[in-house]
CSV table of C-alpha atoms in Angstrom, one decimal:
chain,number,residue,atom,x,y,z
G,285,MET,CA,-6.5,-9.2,-29.3
G,286,GLN,CA,-7.7,-10.8,-26.1
G,287,LYS,CA,-10.5,-9.0,-24.3
G,288,LEU,CA,-9.8,-8.3,-20.6
G,289,ASP,CA,-12.5,-9.5,-18.3
G,290,PRO,CA,-11.9,-7.7,-14.9
G,291,TYR,CA,-14.0,-10.1,-12.9
G,292,HIS,CA,-12.2,-13.2,-14.1
G,293,ALA,CA,-8.8,-11.5,-13.9
G,294,LEU,CA,-9.4,-10.7,-10.2
G,295,THR,CA,-10.8,-14.1,-9.3
G,296,ASP,CA,-8.0,-15.9,-11.1
G,297,GLU,CA,-5.4,-13.9,-9.1
G,298,PHE,CA,-7.1,-14.3,-5.7
G,299,LEU,CA,-7.7,-18.0,-6.2
G,300,GLN,CA,-4.2,-19.0,-7.2
G,301,PRO,CA,-2.8,-21.6,-4.9
G,302,ARG,CA,0.2,-19.7,-3.5
G,303,LEU,CA,-0.3,-16.1,-4.5
G,304,GLY,CA,-4.0,-16.1,-3.5
G,305,LYS,CA,-3.0,-17.1,0.0
G,306,LEU,CA,-0.6,-14.2,0.2
G,307,TYR,CA,-3.3,-11.8,-0.9
G,308,TRP,CA,-5.7,-13.0,1.8
G,309,SER,CA,-2.9,-13.2,4.4
G,310,GLN,CA,-1.9,-9.7,3.7
G,311,GLY,CA,-5.5,-8.4,3.8
G,312,PHE,CA,-6.2,-10.0,7.1
G,313,SER,CA,-2.9,-9.0,8.6
G,314,THR,CA,-3.4,-5.4,7.6
G,315,LEU,CA,-7.0,-5.4,8.9
G,316,GLY,CA,-5.9,-7.0,12.2
G,317,GLY,CA,-2.9,-4.8,12.6
G,318,GLY,CA,-5.1,-1.7,11.9
G,319,LEU,CA,-7.6,-2.8,14.5
G,320,VAL,CA,-5.0,-3.4,17.1
G,321,ALA,CA,-2.8,-0.4,16.4
G,322,ILE,CA,-5.7,2.0,16.9
G,323,PHE,CA,-6.7,0.5,20.2
G,324,ILE,CA,-3.3,-0.1,21.9
G,325,PRO,CA,-2.7,3.5,22.9
G,326,ILE,CA,-6.4,3.9,24.0
G,327,TYR,CA,-6.2,0.6,25.9
G,328,LEU,CA,-3.0,1.7,27.7
G,329,LEU,CA,-4.5,5.0,28.6
G,330,LYS,CA,-7.6,3.3,30.0
G,331,LEU,CA,-5.3,1.1,32.1
G,332,HIS,CA,-4.1,4.4,33.7
G,333,TYR,CA,-0.8,4.5,32.0
G,334,SER,CA,0.5,8.1,31.6
G,335,LEU,CA,0.7,9.7,28.2
G,336,ALA,CA,4.5,9.7,28.6
G,337,ALA,CA,4.4,5.9,29.2
G,338,VAL,CA,2.3,5.4,26.1
G,339,LEU,CA,4.5,7.6,24.0
G,340,SER,CA,7.6,5.8,25.3
G,341,TYR,CA,5.9,2.5,24.2
G,342,MET,CA,5.6,3.9,20.7
G,343,ILE,CA,9.2,5.2,20.7
G,344,PHE,CA,10.6,1.9,22.0
G,345,TYR,CA,8.6,0.1,19.3
G,346,GLY,CA,10.3,2.2,16.6
G,347,LEU,CA,13.7,1.7,18.1
G,348,PHE,CA,13.3,-2.1,18.5
G,349,CYS,CA,12.2,-2.4,14.9
G,350,ILE,CA,15.7,-1.6,13.7
G,351,PRO,CA,17.7,-4.5,15.2
G,352,ALA,CA,14.7,-6.8,14.9
G,353,LEU,CA,14.5,-6.2,11.2
G,354,TYR,CA,18.2,-6.8,10.8
G,355,ILE,CA,17.9,-10.2,12.6
G,356,ALA,CA,14.8,-11.1,10.6
G,357,LEU,CA,16.5,-10.4,7.3
G,358,HIS,CA,19.1,-13.0,8.2
G,359,LEU,CA,16.5,-15.4,9.5
G,360,VAL,CA,14.2,-15.5,6.5
G,361,PRO,CA,16.8,-17.2,4.1
G,362,LYS,CA,17.8,-19.7,6.8
G,363,VAL,CA,14.3,-20.7,8.1
G,364,GLY,CA,12.2,-20.0,5.0
G,365,SER,CA,9.6,-17.4,4.4
G,366,ASN,CA,6.5,-19.5,5.2
G,367,ARG,CA,8.0,-20.7,8.5
G,368,THR,CA,9.1,-17.1,9.4
G,369,MET,CA,5.5,-15.9,8.7
G,370,GLY,CA,4.3,-18.7,11.0
G,371,ILE,CA,6.7,-17.7,13.7
G,372,ALA,CA,5.5,-14.1,13.4
G,373,SER,CA,1.8,-15.3,13.7
G,374,ILE,CA,2.7,-17.2,16.9
G,375,CYS,CA,4.6,-14.2,18.3
G,376,GLN,CA,1.5,-12.0,17.4
G,377,ALA,CA,-0.7,-14.3,19.5
G,378,ILE,CA,1.7,-14.2,22.4
G,379,PHE,CA,1.8,-10.4,22.1
G,380,LEU,CA,-2.0,-10.2,22.2
G,381,GLY,CA,-2.1,-12.6,25.1
G,382,LEU,CA,0.4,-10.4,27.1
G,383,LEU,CA,-1.6,-7.3,26.2
G,384,ILE,CA,-4.8,-8.8,27.4
G,385,THR,CA,-3.2,-9.9,30.7
G,386,LEU,CA,-1.5,-6.6,31.2
G,387,PRO,CA,-3.9,-5.4,33.9
G,388,SER,CA,-3.3,-8.4,36.1
G,389,HIS,CA,0.4,-9.0,35.4
G,390,HIS,CA,1.8,-5.5,34.8
G,391,TRP,CA,4.2,-6.5,32.1
G,392,PRO,CA,6.9,-3.9,31.3
G,393,LEU,CA,5.8,-1.8,28.4
G,394,PHE,CA,9.2,-1.9,26.7
G,395,SER,CA,9.0,-5.7,26.5
G,396,LEU,CA,5.6,-5.5,24.8
G,397,SER,CA,6.9,-2.9,22.4
G,398,ALA,CA,9.9,-5.2,21.7
G,399,LEU,CA,7.7,-8.1,21.0
G,400,ALA,CA,5.4,-6.0,18.7
G,401,ALA,CA,8.4,-4.8,16.8
G,402,TRP,CA,9.7,-8.4,16.5
G,403,VAL,CA,6.3,-9.5,15.1
G,404,ASN,CA,6.3,-6.9,12.3
G,405,SER,CA,10.0,-7.3,11.6
G,406,LEU,CA,9.5,-11.0,11.1
G,407,TYR,CA,6.3,-10.9,9.0
G,408,TYR,CA,7.1,-8.3,6.4
G,409,PRO,CA,10.5,-9.4,5.0
G,410,ALA,CA,9.1,-13.0,4.9
G,411,PHE,CA,6.0,-11.8,3.1
G,412,HIS,CA,8.0,-9.9,0.5
G,413,ALA,CA,10.4,-12.8,0.0
G,414,ASN,CA,7.4,-15.1,-0.5
G,415,PHE,CA,5.8,-12.7,-2.9
G,416,ALA,CA,9.0,-12.4,-4.9
G,417,VAL,CA,9.1,-16.2,-5.3
G,418,SER,CA,5.4,-16.6,-6.0
G,419,ARG,CA,4.8,-13.8,-8.5
G,420,THR,CA,4.5,-14.4,-12.3
G,421,PRO,CA,7.3,-12.4,-14.0
G,422,HIS,CA,5.1,-10.9,-16.8
G,423,LYS,CA,2.3,-10.1,-14.3
G,424,ALA,CA,4.4,-8.8,-11.5
G,425,GLY,CA,3.2,-5.2,-11.8
G,426,ARG,CA,-0.4,-6.2,-11.7
G,427,GLN,CA,0.1,-8.6,-8.9
G,428,LEU,CA,1.9,-6.0,-6.8
G,429,SER,CA,-0.9,-3.5,-7.4
G,430,TYR,CA,-3.4,-6.1,-6.1
G,431,ILE,CA,-1.3,-6.4,-2.9
G,432,TYR,CA,-1.4,-2.7,-2.4
G,433,THR,CA,-5.1,-2.5,-3.2
G,434,VAL,CA,-5.8,-5.2,-0.6
G,435,MET,CA,-3.7,-3.4,1.9
G,436,ALA,CA,-5.4,0.0,1.2
G,437,ILE,CA,-8.9,-1.5,1.5
G,438,ALA,CA,-8.0,-3.3,4.7
G,439,SER,CA,-6.5,-0.2,6.1
G,440,ALA,CA,-9.6,1.8,5.3
G,441,VAL,CA,-12.0,-0.7,6.6
G,442,ALA,CA,-10.1,-1.3,9.9
G,443,PRO,CA,-11.2,1.9,11.7
G,444,ALA,CA,-14.8,1.3,10.7
G,445,VAL,CA,-14.7,-2.3,11.9
G,446,GLY,CA,-12.9,-1.2,15.1
G,447,GLY,CA,-15.6,1.5,15.7
G,448,ILE,CA,-18.4,-1.1,15.3
G,449,LEU,CA,-16.6,-3.5,17.6
G,450,ALA,CA,-16.1,-0.8,20.2
G,451,THR,CA,-19.8,0.0,20.3
G,452,VAL,CA,-20.9,-3.6,20.6
């Protein structure tokens, strides 16, 4: 019987050409999303938006996710998962740019929430399609648990990193 070496099992998984990139991509995406998601309501409140406006931003985000996800689910097979994830990354950069320029340009909050919903709706179906293609059938359970572990670690680390960045 083959002895399982946890170190080499992990390094082999994270250094695979295609699946390893997905692990790292998901980790950084979750970390970045956690950092931004925590600070958006605080940022909007510091820009003197009312609590009702901030809550409406969050509600519109949830409402925009529904049609955006429907469109994204049809887009992934036509464009491809890697390109869709790339489009989501570009849209994320645009969203952050609009968010940074919000004090000077006063963008409508519902347009920002629509763009944020579009980013998440594009990224996650493409990511799951890419994972489904990249996984090894007899190791799929272990590989899926690695993805969830990376997401959990990044989600746990994001508030700490955000707190450190806020104090610097």
